mmCIF file of C-alpha atoms and ligand atoms in Angstrom:
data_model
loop_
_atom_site.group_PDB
_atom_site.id
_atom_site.type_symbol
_atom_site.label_atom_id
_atom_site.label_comp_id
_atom_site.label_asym_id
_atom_site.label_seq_id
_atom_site.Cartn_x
_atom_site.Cartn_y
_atom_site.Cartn_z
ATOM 1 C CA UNK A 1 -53.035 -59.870 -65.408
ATOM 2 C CA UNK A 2 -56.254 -61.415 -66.478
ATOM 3 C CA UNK A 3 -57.186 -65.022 -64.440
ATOM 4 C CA UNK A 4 -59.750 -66.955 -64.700
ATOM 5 C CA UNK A 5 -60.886 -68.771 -60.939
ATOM 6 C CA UNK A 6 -60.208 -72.196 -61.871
ATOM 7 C CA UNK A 7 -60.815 -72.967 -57.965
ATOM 8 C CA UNK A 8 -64.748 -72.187 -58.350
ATOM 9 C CA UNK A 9 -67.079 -74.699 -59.709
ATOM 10 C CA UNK A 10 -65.074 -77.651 -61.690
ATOM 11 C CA UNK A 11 -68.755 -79.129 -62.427
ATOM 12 C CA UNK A 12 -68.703 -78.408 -65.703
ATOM 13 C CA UNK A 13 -67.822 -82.177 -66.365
ATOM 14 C CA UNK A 14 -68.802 -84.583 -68.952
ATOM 15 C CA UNK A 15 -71.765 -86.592 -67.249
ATOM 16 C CA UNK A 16 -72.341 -83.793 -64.435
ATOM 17 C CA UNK A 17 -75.941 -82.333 -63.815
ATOM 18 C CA UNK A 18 -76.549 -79.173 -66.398
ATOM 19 C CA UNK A 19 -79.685 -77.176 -67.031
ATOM 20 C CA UNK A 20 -81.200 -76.842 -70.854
ATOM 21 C CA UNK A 21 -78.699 -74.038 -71.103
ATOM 22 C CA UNK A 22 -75.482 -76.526 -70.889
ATOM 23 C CA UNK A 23 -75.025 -74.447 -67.262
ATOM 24 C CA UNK A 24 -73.963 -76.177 -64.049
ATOM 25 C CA UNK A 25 -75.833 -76.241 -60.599
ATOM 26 C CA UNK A 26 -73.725 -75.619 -57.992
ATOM 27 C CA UNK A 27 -74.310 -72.758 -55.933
ATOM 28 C CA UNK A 28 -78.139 -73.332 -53.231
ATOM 29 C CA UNK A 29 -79.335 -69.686 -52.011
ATOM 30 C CA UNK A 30 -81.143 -70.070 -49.006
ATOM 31 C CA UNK A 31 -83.569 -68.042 -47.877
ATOM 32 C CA UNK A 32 -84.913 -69.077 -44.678
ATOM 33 C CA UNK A 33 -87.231 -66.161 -43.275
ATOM 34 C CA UNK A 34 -88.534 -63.737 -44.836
ATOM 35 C CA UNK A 35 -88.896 -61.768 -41.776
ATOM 36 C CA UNK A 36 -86.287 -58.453 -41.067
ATOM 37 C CA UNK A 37 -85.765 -55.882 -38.820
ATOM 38 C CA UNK A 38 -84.474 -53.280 -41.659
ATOM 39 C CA UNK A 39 -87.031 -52.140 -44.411
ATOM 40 C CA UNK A 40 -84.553 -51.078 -46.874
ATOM 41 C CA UNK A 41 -86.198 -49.362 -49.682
ATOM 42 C CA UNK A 42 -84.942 -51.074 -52.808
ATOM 43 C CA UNK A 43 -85.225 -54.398 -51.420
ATOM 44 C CA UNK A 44 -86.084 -57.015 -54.198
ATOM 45 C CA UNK A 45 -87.055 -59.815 -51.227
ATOM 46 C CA UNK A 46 -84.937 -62.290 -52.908
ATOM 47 C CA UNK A 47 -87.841 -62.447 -55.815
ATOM 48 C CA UNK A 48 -90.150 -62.932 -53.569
ATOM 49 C CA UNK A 49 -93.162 -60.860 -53.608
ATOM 50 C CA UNK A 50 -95.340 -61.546 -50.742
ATOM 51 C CA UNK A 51 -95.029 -62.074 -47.161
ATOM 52 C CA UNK A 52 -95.444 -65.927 -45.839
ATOM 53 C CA UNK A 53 -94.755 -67.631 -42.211
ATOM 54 C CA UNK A 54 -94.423 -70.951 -43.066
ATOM 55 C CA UNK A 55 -90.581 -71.479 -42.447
ATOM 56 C CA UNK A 56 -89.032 -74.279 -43.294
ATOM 57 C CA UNK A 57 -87.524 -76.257 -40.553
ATOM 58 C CA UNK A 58 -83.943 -77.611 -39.629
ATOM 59 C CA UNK A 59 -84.538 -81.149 -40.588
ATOM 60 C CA UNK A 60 -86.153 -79.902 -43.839
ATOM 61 C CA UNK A 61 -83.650 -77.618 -44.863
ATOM 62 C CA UNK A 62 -80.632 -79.958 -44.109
ATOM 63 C CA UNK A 63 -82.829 -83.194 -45.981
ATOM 64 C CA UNK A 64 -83.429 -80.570 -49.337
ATOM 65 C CA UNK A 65 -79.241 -79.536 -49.032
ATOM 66 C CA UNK A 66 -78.642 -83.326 -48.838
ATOM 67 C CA UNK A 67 -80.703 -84.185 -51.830
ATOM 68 C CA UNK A 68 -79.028 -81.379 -54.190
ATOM 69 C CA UNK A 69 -75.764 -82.606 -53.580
ATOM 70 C CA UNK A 70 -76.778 -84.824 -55.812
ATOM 71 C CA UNK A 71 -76.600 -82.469 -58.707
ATOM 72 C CA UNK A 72 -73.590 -80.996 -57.887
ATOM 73 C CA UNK A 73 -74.528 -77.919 -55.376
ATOM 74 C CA UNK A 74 -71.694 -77.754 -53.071
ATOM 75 C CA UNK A 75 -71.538 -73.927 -52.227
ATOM 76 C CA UNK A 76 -74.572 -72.866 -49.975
ATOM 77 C CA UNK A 77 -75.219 -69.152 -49.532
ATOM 78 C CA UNK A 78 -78.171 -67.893 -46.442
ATOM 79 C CA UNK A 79 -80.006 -65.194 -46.880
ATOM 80 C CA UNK A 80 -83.093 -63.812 -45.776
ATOM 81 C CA UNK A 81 -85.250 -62.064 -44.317
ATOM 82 C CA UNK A 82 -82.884 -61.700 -41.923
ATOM 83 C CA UNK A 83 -81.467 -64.744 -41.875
ATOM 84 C CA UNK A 84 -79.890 -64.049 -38.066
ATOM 85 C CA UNK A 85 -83.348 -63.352 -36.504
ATOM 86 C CA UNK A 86 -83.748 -67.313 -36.501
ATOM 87 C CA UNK A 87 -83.008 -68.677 -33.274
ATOM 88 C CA UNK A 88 -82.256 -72.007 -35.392
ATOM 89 C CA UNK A 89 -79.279 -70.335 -37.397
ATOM 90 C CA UNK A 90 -76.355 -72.405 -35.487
ATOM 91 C CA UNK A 91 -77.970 -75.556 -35.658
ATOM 92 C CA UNK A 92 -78.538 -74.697 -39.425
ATOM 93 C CA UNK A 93 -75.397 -74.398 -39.968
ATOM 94 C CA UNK A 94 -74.258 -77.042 -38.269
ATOM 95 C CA UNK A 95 -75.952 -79.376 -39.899
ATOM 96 C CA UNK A 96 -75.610 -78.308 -43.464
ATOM 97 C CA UNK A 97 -71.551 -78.497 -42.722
ATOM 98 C CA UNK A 98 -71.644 -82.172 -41.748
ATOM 99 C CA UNK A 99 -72.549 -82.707 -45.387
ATOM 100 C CA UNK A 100 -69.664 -83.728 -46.781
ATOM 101 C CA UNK A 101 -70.381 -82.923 -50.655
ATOM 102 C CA UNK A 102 -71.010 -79.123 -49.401
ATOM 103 C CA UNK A 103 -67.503 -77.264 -49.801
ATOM 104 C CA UNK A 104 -68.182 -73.831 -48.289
ATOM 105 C CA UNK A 105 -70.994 -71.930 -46.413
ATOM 106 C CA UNK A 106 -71.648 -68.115 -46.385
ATOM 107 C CA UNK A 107 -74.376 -65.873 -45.454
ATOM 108 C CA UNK A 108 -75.507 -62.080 -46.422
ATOM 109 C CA UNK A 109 -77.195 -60.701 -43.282
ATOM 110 C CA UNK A 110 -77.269 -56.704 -42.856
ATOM 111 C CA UNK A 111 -74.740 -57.010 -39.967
ATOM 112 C CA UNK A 112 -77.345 -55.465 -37.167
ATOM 113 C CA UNK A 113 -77.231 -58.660 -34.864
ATOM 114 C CA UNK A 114 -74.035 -59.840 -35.971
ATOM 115 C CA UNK A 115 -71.188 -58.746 -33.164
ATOM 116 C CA UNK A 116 -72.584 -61.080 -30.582
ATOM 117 C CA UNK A 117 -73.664 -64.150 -32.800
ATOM 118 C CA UNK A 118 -70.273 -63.689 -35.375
ATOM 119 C CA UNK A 119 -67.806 -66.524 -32.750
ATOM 120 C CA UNK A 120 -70.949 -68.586 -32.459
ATOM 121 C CA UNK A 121 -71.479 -68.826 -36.255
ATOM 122 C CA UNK A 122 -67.977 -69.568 -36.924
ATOM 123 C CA UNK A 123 -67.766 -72.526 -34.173
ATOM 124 C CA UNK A 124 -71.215 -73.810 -35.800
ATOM 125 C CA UNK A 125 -69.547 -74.042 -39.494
ATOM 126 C CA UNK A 126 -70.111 -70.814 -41.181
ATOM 127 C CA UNK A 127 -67.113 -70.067 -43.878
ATOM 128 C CA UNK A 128 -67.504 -66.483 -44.396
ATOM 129 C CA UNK A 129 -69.778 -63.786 -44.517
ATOM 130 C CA UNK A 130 -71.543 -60.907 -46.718
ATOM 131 C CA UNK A 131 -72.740 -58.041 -44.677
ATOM 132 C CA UNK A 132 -74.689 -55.259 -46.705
ATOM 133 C CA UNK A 133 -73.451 -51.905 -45.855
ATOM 134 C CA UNK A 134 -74.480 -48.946 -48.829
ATOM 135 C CA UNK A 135 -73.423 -45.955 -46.632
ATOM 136 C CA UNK A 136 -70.837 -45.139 -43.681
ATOM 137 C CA UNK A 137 -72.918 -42.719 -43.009
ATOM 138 C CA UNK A 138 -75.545 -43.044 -40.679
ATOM 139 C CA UNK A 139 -78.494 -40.398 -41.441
ATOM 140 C CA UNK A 140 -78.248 -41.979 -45.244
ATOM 141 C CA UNK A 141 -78.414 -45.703 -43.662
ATOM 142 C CA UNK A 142 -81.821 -44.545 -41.360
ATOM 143 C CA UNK A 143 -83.142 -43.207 -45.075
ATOM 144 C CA UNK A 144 -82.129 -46.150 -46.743
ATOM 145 C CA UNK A 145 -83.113 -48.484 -44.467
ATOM 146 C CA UNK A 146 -86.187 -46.642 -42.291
ATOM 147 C CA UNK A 147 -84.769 -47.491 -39.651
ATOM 148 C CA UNK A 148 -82.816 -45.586 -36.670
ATOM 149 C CA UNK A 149 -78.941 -44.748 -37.280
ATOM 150 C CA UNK A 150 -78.261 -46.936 -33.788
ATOM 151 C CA UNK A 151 -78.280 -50.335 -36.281
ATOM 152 C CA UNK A 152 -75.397 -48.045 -37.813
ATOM 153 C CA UNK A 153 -73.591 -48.455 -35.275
ATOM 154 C CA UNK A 154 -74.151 -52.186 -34.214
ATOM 155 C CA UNK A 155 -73.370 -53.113 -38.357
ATOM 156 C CA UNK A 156 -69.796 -51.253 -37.708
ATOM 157 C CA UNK A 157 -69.166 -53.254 -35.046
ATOM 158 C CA UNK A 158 -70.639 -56.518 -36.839
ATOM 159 C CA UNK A 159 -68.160 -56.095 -39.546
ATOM 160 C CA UNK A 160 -65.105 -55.794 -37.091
ATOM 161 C CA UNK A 161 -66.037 -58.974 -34.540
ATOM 162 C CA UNK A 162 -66.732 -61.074 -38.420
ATOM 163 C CA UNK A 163 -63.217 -60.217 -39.341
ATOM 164 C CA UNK A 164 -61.907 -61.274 -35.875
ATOM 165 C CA UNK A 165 -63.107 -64.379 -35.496
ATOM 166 C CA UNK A 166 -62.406 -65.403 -39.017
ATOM 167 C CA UNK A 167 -65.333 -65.227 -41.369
ATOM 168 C CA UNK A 168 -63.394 -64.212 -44.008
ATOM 169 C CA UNK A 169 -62.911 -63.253 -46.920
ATOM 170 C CA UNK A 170 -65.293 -60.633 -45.884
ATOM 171 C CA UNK A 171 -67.244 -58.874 -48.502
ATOM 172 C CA UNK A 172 -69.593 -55.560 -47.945
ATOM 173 C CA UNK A 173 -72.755 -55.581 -50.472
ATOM 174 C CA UNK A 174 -73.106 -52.125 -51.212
ATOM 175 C CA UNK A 175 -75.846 -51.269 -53.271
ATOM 176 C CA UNK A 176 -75.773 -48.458 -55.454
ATOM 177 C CA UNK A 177 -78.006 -46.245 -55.440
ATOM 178 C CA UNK A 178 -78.077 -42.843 -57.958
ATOM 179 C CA UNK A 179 -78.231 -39.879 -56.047
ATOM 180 C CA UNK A 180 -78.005 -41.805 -53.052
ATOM 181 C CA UNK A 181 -74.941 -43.420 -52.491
ATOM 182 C CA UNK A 182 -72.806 -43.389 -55.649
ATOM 183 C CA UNK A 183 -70.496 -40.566 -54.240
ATOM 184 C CA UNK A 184 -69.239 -42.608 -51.550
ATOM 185 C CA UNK A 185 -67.780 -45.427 -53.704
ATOM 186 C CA UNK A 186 -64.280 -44.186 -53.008
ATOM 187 C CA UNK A 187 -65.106 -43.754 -49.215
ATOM 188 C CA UNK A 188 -66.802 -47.069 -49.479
ATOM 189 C CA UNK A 189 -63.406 -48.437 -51.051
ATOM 190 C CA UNK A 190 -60.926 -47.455 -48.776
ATOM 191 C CA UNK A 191 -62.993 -48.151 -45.928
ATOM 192 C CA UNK A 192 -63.116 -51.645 -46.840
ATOM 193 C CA UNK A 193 -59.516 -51.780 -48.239
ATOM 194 C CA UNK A 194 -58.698 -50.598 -44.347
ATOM 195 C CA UNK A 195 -60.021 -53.659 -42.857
ATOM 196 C CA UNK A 196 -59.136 -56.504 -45.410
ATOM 197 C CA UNK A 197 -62.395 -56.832 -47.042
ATOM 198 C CA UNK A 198 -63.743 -57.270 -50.663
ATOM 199 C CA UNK A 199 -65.791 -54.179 -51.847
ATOM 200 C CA UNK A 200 -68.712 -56.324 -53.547
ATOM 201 C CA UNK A 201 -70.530 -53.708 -55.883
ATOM 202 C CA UNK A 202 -73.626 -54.415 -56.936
ATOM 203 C CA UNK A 203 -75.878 -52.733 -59.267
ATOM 204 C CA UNK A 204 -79.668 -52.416 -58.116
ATOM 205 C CA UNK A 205 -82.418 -54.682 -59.781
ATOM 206 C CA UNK A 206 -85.781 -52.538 -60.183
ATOM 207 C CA UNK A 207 -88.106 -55.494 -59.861
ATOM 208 C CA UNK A 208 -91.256 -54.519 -61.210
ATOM 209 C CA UNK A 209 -93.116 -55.948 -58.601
ATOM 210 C CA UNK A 210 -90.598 -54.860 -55.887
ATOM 211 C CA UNK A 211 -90.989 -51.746 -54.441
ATOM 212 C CA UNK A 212 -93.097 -49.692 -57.336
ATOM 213 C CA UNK A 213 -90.353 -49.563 -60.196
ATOM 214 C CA UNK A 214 -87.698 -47.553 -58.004
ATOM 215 C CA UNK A 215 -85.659 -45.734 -60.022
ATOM 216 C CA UNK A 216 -82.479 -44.896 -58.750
ATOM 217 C CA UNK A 217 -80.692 -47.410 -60.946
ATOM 218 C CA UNK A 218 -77.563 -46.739 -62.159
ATOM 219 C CA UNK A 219 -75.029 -48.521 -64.897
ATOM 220 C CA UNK A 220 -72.056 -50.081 -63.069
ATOM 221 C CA UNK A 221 -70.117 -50.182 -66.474
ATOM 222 C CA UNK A 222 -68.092 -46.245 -65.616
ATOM 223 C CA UNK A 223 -67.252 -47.626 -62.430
ATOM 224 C CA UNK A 224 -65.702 -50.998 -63.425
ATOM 225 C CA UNK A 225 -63.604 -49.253 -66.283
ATOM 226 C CA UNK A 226 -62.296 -46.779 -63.958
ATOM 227 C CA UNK A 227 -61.585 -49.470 -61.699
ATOM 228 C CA UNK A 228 -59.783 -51.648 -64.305
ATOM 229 C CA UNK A 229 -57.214 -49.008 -64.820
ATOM 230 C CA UNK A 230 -56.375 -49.230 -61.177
ATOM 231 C CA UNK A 231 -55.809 -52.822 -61.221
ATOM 232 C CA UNK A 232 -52.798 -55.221 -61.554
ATOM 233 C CA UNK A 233 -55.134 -58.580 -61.013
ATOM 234 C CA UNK A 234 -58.420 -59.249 -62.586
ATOM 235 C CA UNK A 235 -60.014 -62.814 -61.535
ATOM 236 C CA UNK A 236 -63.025 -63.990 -63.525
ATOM 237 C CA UNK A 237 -65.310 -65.501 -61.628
ATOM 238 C CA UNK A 238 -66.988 -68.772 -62.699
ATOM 239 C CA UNK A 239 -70.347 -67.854 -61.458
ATOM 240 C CA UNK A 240 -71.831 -65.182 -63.852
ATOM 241 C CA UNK A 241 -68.345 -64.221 -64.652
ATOM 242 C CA UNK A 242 -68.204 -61.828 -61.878
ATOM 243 C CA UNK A 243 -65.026 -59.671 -62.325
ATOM 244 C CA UNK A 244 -62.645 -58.893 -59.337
ATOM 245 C CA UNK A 245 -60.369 -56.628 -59.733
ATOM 246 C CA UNK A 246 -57.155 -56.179 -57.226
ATOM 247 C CA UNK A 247 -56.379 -52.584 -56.434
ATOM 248 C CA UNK A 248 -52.492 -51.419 -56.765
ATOM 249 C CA UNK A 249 -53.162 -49.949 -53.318
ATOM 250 C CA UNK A 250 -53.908 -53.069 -51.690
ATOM 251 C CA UNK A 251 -58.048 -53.540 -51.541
ATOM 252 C CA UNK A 252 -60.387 -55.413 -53.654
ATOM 253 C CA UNK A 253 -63.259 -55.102 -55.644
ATOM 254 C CA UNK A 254 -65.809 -57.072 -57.058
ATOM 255 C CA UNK A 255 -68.708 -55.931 -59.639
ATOM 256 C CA UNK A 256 -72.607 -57.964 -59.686
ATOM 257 C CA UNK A 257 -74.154 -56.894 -62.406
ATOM 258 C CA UNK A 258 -76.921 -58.532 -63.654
ATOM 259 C CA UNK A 259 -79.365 -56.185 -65.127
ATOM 260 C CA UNK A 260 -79.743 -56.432 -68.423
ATOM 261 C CA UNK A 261 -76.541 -59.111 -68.839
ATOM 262 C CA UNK A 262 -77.069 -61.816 -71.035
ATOM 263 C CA UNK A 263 -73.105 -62.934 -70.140
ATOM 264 C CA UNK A 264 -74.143 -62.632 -66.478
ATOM 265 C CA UNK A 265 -77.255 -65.068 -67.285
ATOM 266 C CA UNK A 266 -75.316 -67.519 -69.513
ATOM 267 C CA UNK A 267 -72.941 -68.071 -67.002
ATOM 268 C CA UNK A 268 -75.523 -68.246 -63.811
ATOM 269 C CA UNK A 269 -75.059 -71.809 -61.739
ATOM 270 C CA UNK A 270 -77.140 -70.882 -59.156
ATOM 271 C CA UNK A 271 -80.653 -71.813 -57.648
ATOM 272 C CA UNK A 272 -82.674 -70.855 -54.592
ATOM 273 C CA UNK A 273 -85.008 -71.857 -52.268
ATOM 274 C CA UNK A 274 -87.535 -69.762 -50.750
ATOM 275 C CA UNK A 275 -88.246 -69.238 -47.409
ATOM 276 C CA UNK A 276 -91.631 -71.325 -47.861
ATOM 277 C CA UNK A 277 -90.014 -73.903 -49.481
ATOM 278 C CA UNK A 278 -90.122 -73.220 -53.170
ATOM 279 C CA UNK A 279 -87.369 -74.057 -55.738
ATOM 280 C CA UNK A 280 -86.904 -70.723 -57.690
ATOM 281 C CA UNK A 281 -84.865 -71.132 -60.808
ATOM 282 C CA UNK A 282 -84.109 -67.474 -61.295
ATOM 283 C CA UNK A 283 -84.198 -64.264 -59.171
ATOM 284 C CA UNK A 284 -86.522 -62.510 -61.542
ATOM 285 C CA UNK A 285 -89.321 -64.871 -62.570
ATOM 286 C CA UNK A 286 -91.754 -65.843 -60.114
ATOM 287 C CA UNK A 287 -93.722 -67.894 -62.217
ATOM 288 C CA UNK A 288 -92.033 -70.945 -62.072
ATOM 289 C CA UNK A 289 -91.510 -72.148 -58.771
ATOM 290 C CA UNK A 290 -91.837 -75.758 -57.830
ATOM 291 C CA UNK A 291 -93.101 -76.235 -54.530
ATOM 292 C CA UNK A 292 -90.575 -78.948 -52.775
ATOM 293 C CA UNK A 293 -91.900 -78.241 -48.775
ATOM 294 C CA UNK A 294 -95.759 -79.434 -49.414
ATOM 295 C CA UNK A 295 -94.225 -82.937 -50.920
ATOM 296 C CA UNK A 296 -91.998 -83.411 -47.980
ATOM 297 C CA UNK A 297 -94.573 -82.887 -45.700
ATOM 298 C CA UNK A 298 -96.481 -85.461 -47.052
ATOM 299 C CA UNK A 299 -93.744 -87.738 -46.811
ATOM 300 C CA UNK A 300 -92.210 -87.873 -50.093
ATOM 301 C CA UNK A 301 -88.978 -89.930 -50.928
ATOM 302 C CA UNK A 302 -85.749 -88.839 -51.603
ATOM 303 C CA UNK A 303 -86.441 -90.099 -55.563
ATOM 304 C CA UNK A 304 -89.814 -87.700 -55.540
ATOM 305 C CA UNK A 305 -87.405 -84.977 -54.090
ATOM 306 C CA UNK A 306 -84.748 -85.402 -56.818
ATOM 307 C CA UNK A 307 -87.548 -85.626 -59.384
ATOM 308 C CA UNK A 308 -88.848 -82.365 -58.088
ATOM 309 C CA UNK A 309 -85.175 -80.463 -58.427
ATOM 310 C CA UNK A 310 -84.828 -81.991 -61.644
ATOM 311 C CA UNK A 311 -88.255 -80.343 -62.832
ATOM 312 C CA UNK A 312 -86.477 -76.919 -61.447
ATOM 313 C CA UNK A 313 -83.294 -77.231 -63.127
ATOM 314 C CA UNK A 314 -85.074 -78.023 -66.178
ATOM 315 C CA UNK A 315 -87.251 -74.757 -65.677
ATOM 316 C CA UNK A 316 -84.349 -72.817 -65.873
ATOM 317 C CA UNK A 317 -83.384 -70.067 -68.491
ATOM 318 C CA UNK A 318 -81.275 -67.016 -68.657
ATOM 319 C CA UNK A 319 -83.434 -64.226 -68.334
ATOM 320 C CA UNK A 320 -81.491 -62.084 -70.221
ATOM 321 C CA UNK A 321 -80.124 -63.666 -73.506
ATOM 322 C CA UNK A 322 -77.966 -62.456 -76.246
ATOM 323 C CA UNK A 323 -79.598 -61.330 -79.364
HETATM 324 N N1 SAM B 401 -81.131 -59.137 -44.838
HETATM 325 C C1 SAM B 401 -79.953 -59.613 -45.447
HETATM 326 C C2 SAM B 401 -79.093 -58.476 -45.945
HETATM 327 O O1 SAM B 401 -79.471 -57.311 -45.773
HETATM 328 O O2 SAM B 401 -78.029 -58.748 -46.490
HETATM 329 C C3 SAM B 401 -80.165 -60.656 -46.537
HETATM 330 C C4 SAM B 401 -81.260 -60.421 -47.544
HETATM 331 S S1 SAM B 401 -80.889 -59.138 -48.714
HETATM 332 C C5 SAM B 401 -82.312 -59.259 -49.787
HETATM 333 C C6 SAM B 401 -79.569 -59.840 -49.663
HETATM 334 C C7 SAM B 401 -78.813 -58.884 -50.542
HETATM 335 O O3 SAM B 401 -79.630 -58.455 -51.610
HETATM 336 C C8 SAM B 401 -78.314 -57.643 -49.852
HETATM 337 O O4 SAM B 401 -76.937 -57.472 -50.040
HETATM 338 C C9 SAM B 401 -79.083 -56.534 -50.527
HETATM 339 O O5 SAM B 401 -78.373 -55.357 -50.569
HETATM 340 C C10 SAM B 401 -79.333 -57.120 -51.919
HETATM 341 N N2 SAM B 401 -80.473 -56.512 -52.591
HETATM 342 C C11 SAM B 401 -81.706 -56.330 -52.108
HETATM 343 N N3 SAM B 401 -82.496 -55.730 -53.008
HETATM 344 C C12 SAM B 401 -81.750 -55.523 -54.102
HETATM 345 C C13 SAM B 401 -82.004 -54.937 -55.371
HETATM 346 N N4 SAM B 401 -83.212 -54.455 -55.705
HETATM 347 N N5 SAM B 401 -80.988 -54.924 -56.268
HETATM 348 C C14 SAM B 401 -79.775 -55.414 -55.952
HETATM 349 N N6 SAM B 401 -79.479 -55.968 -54.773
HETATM 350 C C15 SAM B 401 -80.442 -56.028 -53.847
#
């Protein structure tokens, strides 16, 4: 059975807020450090190429959610860096959740500092949680991540306190990596079929300017049809028409695959913020960011603010079209 998620994103509404593409804003990405303990080697950085300390604050995150509520974001995602090395993340939260207009809050962190901050986060308002996990096993994580297998450990135990307290549905970003990883999608399936979460596959993005044209890319199409056949539910998502597919054995399964996917693109309702304070209309261009922190500093209104998103939303365009 084939649905479409009529639950996700009903902006599509005569007199709603679209870009020059007839596309819907709803969904704010967050970034807000770019700072992290893990050096994974295909990291893209959110689309952001260079290093920069000037975080934005509480107030000034919570004023910039307020003001795109007014074109229709009301899912908020936080991301990093490593978005739980800020000492600031509860009160983040917490104040981004008495916005009424914003319906549900998530974060991707990589799971190393989660078991001890995961009750915390839910009290503070956090909905649910993506933690990136490409390999249970632990020599491939330190290569993947340059970093010693004892974070292994602390993710594993990350992922089980997150489903405990609640911040669910829980999905696992794995990565996939040729020659890497690939082999342990069915590992990587059942383990996360075992604990009631979603198996989020995605399917890397060589940035260019990332780290030096990495090429262990591989097309997620093979998996996905082999997956199909194992499925008796298929929801399309509304954002980028994400497919999830629901295993006859129980788990769950859910393919990103943007590279080189003009559907993904037409159907992309998301924007982001960088951890500097820069609208970015689209994950791989970083030539057309409009700088909303330097204007707030200065003491700009909420009608320069609006004016300024509106300039971004404008800016936007599917990066990958159809022919
Ligand atoms: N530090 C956090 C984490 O590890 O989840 C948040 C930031 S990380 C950049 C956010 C997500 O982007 C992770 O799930 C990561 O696997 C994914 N990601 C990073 N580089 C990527 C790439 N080149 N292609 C596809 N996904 C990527």
């Amino acid at each position: 059975m084939v649905v479409v998620d009529k639950n996700e994103s009903t902006s599509r509404k005569i007199g709603c807020y679209t870009d020059r593409y007839n596309r819907p804003i709803d969904n704010l990405r967050i970034s807000i450090t770019n700072r992290c303990n893990l050096n994974c080697i295909y990291c893209h950085r959110e689309g952001v190429n260079k290093n920069s300390s000037n975080e934005m604050t509480v107030q000034e995150i919570t004023r910039i959610v307020n003001v795109s509520t007014y074109f229709g974001i009301k899912y908020i995602k936080i991301t990093g860096g490593e978005p739980l090395i800020r000492k600031d993340i509860f009160e983040i939260i917490k104040k981004i959740r008495e916005i009424p207009q914003i319906e549900n809050i998530s974060l991707v962190t990589n799971g190393t500092l989660l078991e001890k901050m995961a009750l915390d986060l839910k009290k503070a308002g956090l909905d649910r949680i993506n933690i990136s996990l490409d390999t249970l096993d632990p020599c491939k994580f330190s290569n993947i991540t340059q970093m010693s297998e004892e974070n292994h450990k602390k993710i594993l135990s990350g992922v089980i306190k997150a489903i405990e307290v609640g911040l669910t549905p829980l999905k696992i970003n794995m990565v996939m990596l040729k020659d890497i990883n690939v082999e342990e999608f069915e590992t990587m399936y059942e383990f996360t079929r075992d604990h009631n979460c979603i198996l989020q596959c995605i399917e890397l993005v060589p940035l260019e300017n990332g780290k030096d044209q990495f090429d262990k890319h591989i097309d997620l199409k093979e998996f996905e049809k082999n997956i199909k056949k194992r499925a008796n539910k298929i929801i399309i998502r509304r954002l980028q028409k994400r497919r999830k597919y629901f295993l006859r054995d129980g788990g769950i399964i859910e393919f990103v695959s943007p590279f080189h996917n003009s559907e993904f693109c037409a159907n992309c309702t998301k924007i982001r913020l960088t951890s500097d304070g820069k609208l970015k209309p689209c994950l791989l261009r970083d030539d057309n960011l409009i700088d909303i922190i330097t204007p707030i500093r200065m003491g700009a209104s909420d009608i320069k603010i609006k004016e300024l998103f509106k300039e971004a939303i404008n800016l936007r365009e599917p990066f990958y079209k159809e022919k």
